[in-house]
PDB file of N, CA and C in Angstrom:
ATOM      1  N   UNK A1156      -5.597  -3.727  16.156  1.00 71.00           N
ATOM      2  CA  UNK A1156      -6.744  -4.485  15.698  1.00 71.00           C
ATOM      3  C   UNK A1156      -7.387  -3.824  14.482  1.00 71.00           C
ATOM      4  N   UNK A1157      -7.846  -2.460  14.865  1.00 77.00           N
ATOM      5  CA  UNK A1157      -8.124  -1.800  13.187  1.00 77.00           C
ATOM      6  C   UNK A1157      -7.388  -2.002  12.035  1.00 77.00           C
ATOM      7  N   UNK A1158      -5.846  -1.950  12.484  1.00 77.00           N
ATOM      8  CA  UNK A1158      -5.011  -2.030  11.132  1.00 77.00           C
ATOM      9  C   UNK A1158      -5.110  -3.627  10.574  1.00 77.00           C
ATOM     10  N   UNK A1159      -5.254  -4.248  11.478  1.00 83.00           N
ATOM     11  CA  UNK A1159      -5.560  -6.046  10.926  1.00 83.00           C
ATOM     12  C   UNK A1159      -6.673  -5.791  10.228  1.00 83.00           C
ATOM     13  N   UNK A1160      -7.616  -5.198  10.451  1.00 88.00           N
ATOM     14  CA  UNK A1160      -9.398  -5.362   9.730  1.00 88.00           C
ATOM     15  C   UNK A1160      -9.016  -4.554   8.317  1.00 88.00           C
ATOM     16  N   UNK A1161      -8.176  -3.373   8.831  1.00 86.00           N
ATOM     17  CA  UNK A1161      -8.362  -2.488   7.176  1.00 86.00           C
ATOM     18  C   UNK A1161      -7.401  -3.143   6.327  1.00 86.00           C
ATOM     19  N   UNK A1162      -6.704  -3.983   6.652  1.00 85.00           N
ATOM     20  CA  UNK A1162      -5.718  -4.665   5.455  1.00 85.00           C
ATOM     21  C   UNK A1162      -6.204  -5.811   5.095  1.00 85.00           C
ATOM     22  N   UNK A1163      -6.971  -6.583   5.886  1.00 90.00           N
ATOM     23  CA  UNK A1163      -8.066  -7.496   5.758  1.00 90.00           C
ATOM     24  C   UNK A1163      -9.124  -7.302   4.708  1.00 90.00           C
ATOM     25  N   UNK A1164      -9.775  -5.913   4.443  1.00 90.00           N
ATOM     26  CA  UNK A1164     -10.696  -5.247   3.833  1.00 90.00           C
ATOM     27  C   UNK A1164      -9.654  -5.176   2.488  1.00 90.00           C
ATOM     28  N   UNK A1165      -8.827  -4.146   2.608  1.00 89.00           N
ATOM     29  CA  UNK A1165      -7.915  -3.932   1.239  1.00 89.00           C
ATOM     30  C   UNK A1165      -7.491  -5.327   0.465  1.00 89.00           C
ATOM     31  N   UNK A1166      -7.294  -6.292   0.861  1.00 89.00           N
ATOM     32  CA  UNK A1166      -6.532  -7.346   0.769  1.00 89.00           C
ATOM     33  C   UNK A1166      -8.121  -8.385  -0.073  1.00 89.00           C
ATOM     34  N   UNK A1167      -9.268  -8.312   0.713  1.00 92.00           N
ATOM     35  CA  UNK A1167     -10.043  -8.919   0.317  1.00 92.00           C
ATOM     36  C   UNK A1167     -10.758  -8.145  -0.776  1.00 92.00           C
ATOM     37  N   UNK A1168     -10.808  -7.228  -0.943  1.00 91.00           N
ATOM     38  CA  UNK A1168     -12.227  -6.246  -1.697  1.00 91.00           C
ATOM     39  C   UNK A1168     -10.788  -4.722  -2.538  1.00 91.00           C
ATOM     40  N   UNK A1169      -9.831  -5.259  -2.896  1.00 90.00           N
ATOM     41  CA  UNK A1169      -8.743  -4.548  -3.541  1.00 90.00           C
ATOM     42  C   UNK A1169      -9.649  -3.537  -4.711  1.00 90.00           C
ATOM     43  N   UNK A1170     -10.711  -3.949  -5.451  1.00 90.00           N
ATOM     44  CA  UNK A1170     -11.509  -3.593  -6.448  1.00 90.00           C
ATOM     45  C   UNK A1170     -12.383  -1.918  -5.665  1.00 90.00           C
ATOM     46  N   UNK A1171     -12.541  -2.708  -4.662  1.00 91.00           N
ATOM     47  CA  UNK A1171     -13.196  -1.570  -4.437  1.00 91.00           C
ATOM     48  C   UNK A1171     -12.553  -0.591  -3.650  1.00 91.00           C
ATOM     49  N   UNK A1172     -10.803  -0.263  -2.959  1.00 89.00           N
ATOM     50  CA  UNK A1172     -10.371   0.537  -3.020  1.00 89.00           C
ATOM     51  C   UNK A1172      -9.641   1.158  -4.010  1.00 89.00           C
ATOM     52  N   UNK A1173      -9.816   0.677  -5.528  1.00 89.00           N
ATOM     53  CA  UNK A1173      -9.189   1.640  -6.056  1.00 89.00           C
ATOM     54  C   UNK A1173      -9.909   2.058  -6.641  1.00 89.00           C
ATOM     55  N   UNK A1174     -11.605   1.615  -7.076  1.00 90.00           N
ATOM     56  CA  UNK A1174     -12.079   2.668  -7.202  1.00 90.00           C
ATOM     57  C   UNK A1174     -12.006   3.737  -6.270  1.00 90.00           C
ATOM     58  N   UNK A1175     -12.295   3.530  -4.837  1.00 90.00           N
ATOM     59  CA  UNK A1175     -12.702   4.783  -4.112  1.00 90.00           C
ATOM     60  C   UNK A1175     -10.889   5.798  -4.007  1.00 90.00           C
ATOM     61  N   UNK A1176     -10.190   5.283  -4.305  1.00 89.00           N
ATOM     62  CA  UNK A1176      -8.987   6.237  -3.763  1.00 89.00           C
ATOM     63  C   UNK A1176      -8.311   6.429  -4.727  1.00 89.00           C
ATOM     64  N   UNK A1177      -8.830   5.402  -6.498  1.00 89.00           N
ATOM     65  CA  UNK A1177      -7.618   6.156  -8.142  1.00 89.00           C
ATOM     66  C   UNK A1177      -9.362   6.476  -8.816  1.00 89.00           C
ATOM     67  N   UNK A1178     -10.120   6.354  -8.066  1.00 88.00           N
ATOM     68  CA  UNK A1178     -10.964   6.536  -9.315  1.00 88.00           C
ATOM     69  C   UNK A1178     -11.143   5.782 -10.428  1.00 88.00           C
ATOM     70  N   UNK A1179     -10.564   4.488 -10.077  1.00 81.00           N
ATOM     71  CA  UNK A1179     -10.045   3.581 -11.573  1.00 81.00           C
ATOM     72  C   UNK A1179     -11.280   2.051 -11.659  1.00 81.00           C
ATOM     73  N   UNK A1180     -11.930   2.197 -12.286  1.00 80.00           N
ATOM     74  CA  UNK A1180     -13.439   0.842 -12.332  1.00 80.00           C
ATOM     75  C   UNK A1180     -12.168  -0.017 -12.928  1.00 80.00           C
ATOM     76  N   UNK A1181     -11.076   0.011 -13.311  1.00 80.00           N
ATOM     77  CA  UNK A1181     -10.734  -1.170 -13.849  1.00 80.00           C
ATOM     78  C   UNK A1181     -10.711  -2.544 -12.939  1.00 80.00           C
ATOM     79  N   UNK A1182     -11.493  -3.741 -14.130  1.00 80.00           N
ATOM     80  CA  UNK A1182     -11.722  -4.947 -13.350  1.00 80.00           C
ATOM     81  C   UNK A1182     -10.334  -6.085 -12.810  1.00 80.00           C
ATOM     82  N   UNK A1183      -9.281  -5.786 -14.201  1.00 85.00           N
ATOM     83  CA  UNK A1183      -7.929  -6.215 -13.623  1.00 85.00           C
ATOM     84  C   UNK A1183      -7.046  -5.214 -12.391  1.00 85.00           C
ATOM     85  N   UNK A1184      -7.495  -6.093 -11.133  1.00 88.00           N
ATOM     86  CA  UNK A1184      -6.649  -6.113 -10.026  1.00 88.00           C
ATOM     87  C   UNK A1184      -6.209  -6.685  -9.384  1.00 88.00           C
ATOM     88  N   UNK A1185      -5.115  -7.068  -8.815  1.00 87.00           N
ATOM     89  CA  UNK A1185      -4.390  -7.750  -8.152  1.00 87.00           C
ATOM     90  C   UNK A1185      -3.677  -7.412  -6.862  1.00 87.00           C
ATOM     91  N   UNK A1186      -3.656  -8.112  -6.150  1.00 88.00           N
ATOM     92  CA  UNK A1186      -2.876  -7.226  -4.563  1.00 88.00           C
ATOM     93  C   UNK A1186      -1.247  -8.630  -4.436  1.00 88.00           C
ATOM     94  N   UNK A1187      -0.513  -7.553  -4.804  1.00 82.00           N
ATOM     95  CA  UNK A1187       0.949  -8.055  -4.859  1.00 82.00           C
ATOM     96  C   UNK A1187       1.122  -8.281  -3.468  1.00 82.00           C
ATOM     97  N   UNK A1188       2.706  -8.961  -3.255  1.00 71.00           N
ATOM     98  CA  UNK A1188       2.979  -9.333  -1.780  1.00 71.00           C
ATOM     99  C   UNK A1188       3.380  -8.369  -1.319  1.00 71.00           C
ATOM    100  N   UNK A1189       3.161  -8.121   0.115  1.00 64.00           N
ATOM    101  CA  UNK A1189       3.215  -6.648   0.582  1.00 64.00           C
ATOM    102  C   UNK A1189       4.695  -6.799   1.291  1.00 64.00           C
ATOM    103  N   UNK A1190       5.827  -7.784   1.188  1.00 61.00           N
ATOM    104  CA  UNK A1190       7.263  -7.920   1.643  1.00 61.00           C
ATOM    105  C   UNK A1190       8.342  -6.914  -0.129  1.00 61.00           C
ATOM    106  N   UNK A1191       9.039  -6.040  -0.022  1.00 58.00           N
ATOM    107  CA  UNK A1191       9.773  -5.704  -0.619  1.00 58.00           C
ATOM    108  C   UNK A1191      11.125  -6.603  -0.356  1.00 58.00           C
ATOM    109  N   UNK A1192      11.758  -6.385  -1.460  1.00 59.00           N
ATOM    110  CA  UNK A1192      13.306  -7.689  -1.187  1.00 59.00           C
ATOM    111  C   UNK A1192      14.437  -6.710   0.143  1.00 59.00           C
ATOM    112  N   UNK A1193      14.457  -5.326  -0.294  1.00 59.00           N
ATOM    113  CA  UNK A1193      15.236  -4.882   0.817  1.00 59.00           C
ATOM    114  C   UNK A1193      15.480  -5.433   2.392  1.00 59.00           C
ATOM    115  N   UNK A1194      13.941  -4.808   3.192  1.00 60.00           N
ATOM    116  CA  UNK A1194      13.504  -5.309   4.246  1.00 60.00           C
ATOM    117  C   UNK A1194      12.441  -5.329   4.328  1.00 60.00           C
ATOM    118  N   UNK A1195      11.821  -5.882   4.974  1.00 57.00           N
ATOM    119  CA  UNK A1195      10.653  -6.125   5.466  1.00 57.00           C
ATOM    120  C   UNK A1195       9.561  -4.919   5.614  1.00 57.00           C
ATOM    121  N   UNK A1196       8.653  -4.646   5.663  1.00 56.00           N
ATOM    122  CA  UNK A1196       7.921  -3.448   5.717  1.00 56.00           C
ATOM    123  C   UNK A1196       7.848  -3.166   7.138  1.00 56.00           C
ATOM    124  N   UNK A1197       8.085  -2.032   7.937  1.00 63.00           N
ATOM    125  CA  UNK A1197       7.987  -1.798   8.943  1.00 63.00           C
ATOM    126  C   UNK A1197       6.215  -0.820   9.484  1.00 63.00           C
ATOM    127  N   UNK A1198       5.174  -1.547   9.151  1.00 66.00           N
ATOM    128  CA  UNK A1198       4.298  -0.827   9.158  1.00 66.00           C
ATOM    129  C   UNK A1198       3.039  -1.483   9.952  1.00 66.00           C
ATOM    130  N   UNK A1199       2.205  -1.011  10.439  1.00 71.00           N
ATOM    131  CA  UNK A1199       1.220  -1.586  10.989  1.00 71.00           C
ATOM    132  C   UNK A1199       0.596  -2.472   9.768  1.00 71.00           C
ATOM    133  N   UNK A1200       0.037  -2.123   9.113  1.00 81.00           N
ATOM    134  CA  UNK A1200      -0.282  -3.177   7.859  1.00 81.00           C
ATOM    135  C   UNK A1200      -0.223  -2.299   6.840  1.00 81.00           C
ATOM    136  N   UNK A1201       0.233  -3.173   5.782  1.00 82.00           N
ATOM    137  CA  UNK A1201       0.239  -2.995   4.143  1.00 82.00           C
ATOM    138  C   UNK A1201      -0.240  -3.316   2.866  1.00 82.00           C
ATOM    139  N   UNK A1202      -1.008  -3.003   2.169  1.00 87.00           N
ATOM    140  CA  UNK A1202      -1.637  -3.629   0.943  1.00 87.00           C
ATOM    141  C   UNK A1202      -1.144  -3.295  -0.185  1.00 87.00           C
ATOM    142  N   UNK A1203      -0.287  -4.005  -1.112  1.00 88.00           N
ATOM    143  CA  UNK A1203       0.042  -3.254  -2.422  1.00 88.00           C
ATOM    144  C   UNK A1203      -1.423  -3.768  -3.345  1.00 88.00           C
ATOM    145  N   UNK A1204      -1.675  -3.017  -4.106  1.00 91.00           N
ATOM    146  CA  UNK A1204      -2.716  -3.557  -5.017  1.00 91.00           C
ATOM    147  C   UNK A1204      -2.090  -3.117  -6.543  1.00 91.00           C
ATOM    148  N   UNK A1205      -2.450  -4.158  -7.386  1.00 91.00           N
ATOM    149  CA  UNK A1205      -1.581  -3.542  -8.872  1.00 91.00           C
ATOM    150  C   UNK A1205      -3.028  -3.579  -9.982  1.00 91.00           C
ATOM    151  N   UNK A1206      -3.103  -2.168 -10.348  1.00 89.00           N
ATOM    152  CA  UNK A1206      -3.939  -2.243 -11.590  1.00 89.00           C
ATOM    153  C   UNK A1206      -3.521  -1.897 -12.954  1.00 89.00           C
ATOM    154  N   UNK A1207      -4.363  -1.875 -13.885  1.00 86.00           N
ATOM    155  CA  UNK A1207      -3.536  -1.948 -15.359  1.00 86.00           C
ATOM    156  C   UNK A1207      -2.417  -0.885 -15.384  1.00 86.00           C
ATOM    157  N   UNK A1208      -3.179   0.635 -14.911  1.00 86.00           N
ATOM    158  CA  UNK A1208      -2.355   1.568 -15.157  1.00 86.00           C
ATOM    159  C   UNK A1208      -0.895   1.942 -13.795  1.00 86.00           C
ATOM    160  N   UNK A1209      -1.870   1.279 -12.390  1.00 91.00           N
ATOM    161  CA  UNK A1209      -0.491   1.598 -11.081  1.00 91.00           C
ATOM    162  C   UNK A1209      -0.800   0.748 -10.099  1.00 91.00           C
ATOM    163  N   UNK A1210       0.321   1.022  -9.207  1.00 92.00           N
ATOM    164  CA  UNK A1210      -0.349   0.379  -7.804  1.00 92.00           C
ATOM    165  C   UNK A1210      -0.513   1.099  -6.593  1.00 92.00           C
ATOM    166  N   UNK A1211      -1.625   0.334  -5.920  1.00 92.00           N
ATOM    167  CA  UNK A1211      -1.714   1.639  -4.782  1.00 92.00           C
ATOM    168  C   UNK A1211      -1.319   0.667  -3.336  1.00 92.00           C
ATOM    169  N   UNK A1212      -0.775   1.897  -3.146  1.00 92.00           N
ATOM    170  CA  UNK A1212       0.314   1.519  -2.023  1.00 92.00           C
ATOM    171  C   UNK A1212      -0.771   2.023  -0.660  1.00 92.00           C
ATOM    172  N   UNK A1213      -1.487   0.686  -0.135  1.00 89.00           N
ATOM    173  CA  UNK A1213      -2.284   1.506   1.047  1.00 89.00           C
ATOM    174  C   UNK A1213      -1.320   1.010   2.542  1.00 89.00           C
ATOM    175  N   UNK A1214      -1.282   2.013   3.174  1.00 88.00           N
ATOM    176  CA  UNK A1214      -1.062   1.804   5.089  1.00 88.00           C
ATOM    177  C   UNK A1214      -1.457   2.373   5.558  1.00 88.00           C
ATOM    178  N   UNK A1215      -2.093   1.462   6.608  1.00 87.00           N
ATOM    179  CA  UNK A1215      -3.156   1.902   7.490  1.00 87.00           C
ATOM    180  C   UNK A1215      -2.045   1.749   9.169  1.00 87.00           C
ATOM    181  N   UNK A1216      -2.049   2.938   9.436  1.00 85.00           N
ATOM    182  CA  UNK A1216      -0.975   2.973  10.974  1.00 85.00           C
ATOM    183  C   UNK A1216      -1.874   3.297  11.514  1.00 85.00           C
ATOM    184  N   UNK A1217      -1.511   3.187  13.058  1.00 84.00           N
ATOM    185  CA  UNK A1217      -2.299   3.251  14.409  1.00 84.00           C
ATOM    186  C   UNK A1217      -1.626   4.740  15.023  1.00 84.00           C
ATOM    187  N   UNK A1218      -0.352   4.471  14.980  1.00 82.00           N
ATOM    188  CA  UNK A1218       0.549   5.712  15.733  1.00 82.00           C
ATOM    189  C   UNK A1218       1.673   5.863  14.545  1.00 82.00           C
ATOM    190  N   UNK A1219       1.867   6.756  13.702  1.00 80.00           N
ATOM    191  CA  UNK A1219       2.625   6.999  12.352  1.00 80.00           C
ATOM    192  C   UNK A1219       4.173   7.186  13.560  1.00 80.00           C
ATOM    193  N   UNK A1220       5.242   6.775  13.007  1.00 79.00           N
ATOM    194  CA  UNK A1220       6.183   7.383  13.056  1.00 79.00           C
ATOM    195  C   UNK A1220       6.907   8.755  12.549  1.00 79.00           C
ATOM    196  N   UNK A1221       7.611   9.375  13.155  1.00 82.00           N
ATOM    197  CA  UNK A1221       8.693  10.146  12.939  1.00 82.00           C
ATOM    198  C   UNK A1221       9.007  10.258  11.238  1.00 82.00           C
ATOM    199  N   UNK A1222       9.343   8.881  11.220  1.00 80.00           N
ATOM    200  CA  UNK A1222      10.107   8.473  10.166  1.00 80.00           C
ATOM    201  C   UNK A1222       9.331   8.282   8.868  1.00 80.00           C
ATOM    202  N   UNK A1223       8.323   8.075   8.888  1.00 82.00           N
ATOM    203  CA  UNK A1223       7.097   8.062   8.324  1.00 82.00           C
ATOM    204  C   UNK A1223       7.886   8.372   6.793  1.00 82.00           C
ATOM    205  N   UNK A1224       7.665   9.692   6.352  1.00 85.00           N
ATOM    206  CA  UNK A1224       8.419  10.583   5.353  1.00 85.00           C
ATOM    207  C   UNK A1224       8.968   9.586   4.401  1.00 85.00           C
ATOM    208  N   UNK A1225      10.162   9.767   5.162  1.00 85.00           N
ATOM    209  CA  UNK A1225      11.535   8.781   4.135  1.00 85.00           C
ATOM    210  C   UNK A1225      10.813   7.202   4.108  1.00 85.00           C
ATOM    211  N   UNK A1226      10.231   6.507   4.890  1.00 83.00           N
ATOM    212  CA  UNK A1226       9.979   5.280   5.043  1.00 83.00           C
ATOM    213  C   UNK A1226       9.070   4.855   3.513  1.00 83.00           C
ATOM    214  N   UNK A1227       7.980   6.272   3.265  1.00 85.00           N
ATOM    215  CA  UNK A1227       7.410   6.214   2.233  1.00 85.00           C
ATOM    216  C   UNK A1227       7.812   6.198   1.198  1.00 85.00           C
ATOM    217  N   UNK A1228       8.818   7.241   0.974  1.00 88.00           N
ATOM    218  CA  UNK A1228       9.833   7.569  -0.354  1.00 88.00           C
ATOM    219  C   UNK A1228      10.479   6.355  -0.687  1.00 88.00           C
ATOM    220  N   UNK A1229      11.230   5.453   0.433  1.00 85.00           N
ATOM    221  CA  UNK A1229      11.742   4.714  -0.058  1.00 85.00           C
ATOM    222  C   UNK A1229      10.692   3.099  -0.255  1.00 85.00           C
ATOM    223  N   UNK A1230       9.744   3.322  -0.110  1.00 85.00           N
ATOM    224  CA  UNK A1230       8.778   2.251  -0.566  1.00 85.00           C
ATOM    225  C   UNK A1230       8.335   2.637  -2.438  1.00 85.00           C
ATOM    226  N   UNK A1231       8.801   3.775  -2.338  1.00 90.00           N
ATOM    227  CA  UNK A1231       7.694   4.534  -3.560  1.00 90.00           C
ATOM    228  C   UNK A1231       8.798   4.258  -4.636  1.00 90.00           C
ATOM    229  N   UNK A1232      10.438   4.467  -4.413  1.00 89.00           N
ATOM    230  CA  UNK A1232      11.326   4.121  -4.724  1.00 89.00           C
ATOM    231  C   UNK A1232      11.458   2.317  -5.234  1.00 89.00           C
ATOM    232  N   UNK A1233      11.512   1.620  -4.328  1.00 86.00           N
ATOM    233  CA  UNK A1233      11.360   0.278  -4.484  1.00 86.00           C
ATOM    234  C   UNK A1233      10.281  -0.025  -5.308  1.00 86.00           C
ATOM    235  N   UNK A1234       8.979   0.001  -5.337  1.00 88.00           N
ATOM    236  CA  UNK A1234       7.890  -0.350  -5.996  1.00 88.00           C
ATOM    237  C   UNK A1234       7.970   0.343  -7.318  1.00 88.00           C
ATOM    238  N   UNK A1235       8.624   1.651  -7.755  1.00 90.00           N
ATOM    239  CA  UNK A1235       9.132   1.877  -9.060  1.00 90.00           C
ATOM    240  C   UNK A1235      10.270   0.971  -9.302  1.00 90.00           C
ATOM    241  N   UNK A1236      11.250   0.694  -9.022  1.00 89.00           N
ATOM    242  CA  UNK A1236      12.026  -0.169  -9.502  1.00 89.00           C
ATOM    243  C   UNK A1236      11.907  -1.501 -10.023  1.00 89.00           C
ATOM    244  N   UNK A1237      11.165  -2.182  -9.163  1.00 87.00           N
ATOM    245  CA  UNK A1237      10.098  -3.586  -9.178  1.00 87.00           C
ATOM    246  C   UNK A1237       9.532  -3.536 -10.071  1.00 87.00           C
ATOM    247  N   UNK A1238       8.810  -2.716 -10.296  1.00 88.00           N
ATOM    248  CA  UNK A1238       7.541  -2.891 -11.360  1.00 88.00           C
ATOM    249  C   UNK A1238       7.329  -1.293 -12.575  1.00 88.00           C
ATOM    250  N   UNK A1239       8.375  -1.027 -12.653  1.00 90.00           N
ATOM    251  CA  UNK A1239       8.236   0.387 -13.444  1.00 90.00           C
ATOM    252  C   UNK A1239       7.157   0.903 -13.662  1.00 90.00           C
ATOM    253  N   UNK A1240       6.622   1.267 -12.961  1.00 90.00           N
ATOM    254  CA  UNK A1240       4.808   2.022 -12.821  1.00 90.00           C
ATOM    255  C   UNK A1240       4.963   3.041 -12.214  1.00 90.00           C
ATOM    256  N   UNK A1241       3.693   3.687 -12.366  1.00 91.00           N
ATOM    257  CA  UNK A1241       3.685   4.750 -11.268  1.00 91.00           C
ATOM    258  C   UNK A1241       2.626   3.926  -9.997  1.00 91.00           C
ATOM    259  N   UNK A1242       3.130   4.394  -8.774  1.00 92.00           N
ATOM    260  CA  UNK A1242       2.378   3.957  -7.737  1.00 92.00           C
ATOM    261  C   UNK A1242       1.849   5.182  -6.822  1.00 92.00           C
ATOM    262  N   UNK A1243       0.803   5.407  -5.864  1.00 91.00           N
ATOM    263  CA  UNK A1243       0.041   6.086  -5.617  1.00 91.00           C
ATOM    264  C   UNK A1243      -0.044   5.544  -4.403  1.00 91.00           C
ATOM    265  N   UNK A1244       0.451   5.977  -3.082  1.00 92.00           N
ATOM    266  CA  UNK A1244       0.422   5.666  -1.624  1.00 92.00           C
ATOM    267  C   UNK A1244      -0.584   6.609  -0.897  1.00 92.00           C
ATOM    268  N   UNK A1245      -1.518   5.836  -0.317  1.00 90.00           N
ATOM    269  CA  UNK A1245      -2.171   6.335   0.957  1.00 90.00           C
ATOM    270  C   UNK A1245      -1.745   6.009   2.131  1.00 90.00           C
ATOM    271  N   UNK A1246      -2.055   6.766   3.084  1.00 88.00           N
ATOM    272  CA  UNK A1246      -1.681   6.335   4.077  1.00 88.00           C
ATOM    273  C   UNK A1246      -2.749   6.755   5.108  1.00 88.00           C
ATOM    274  N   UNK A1247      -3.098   5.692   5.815  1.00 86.00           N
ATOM    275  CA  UNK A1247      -4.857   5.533   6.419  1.00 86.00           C
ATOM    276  C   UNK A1247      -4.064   6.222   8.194  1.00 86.00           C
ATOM    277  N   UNK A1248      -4.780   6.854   9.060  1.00 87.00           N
ATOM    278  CA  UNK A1248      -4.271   6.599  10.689  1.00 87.00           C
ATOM    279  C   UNK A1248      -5.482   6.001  10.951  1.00 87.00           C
ATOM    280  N   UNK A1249      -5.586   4.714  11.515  1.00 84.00           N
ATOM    281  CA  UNK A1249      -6.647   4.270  11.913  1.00 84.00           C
ATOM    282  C   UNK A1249      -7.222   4.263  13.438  1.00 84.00           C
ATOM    283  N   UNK A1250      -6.136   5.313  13.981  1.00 75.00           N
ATOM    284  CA  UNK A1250      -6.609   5.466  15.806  1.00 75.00           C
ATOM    285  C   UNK A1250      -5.839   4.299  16.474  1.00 75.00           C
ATOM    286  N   UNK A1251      -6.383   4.348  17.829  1.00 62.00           N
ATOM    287  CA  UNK A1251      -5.958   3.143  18.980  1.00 62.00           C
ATOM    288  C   UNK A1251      -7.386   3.198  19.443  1.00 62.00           C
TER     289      UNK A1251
END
């Protein structure tokens, strides 16, 4: 349920997490679709947000996996390829 509200929040008010997490007031933002062409995102929820200079890659998990690590790399991987930027991943634990 938290991870529904904080991607809910990211998804609606994108402006105001990148100020708080790039530091960036820029007013062009956009929150891309959070499906990559590979597979599917395996995550409690996901927000890509794209601003002039990157995108920030937020997930908010309840219980992180193991796998966590590589799962990121290869998101960080994909979203450079997609969009040749640099991207900037958080990753929220939002409890149970």
């Amino acid at each position: 349920m938290r991870d529904n509200l904080c991607k809910y929040l990211a998804e609606h008010y994108p402006t105001a997490f990148t100020q708080w997490l790039l530091n960036d007031a820029s007013a062009d933002v956009s929150v891309l679709k959070t499906e990559l062409n590979l597979e599917p995102i395996r995550a409690d929820a996901v927000t890509l947000v794209q601003t002039q200079h990157c995108i920030l890659h937020l997930e908010f998990q309840v219980e992180p996996e193991a796998t966590l690590p590589l799962r990121i790399l290869d998101y960080w991987l994909r979203l450079y390829r997609t969009y040749r930027c640099e991207s900037v991943q958080v990753l929220i634990e939002v409890g149970s």
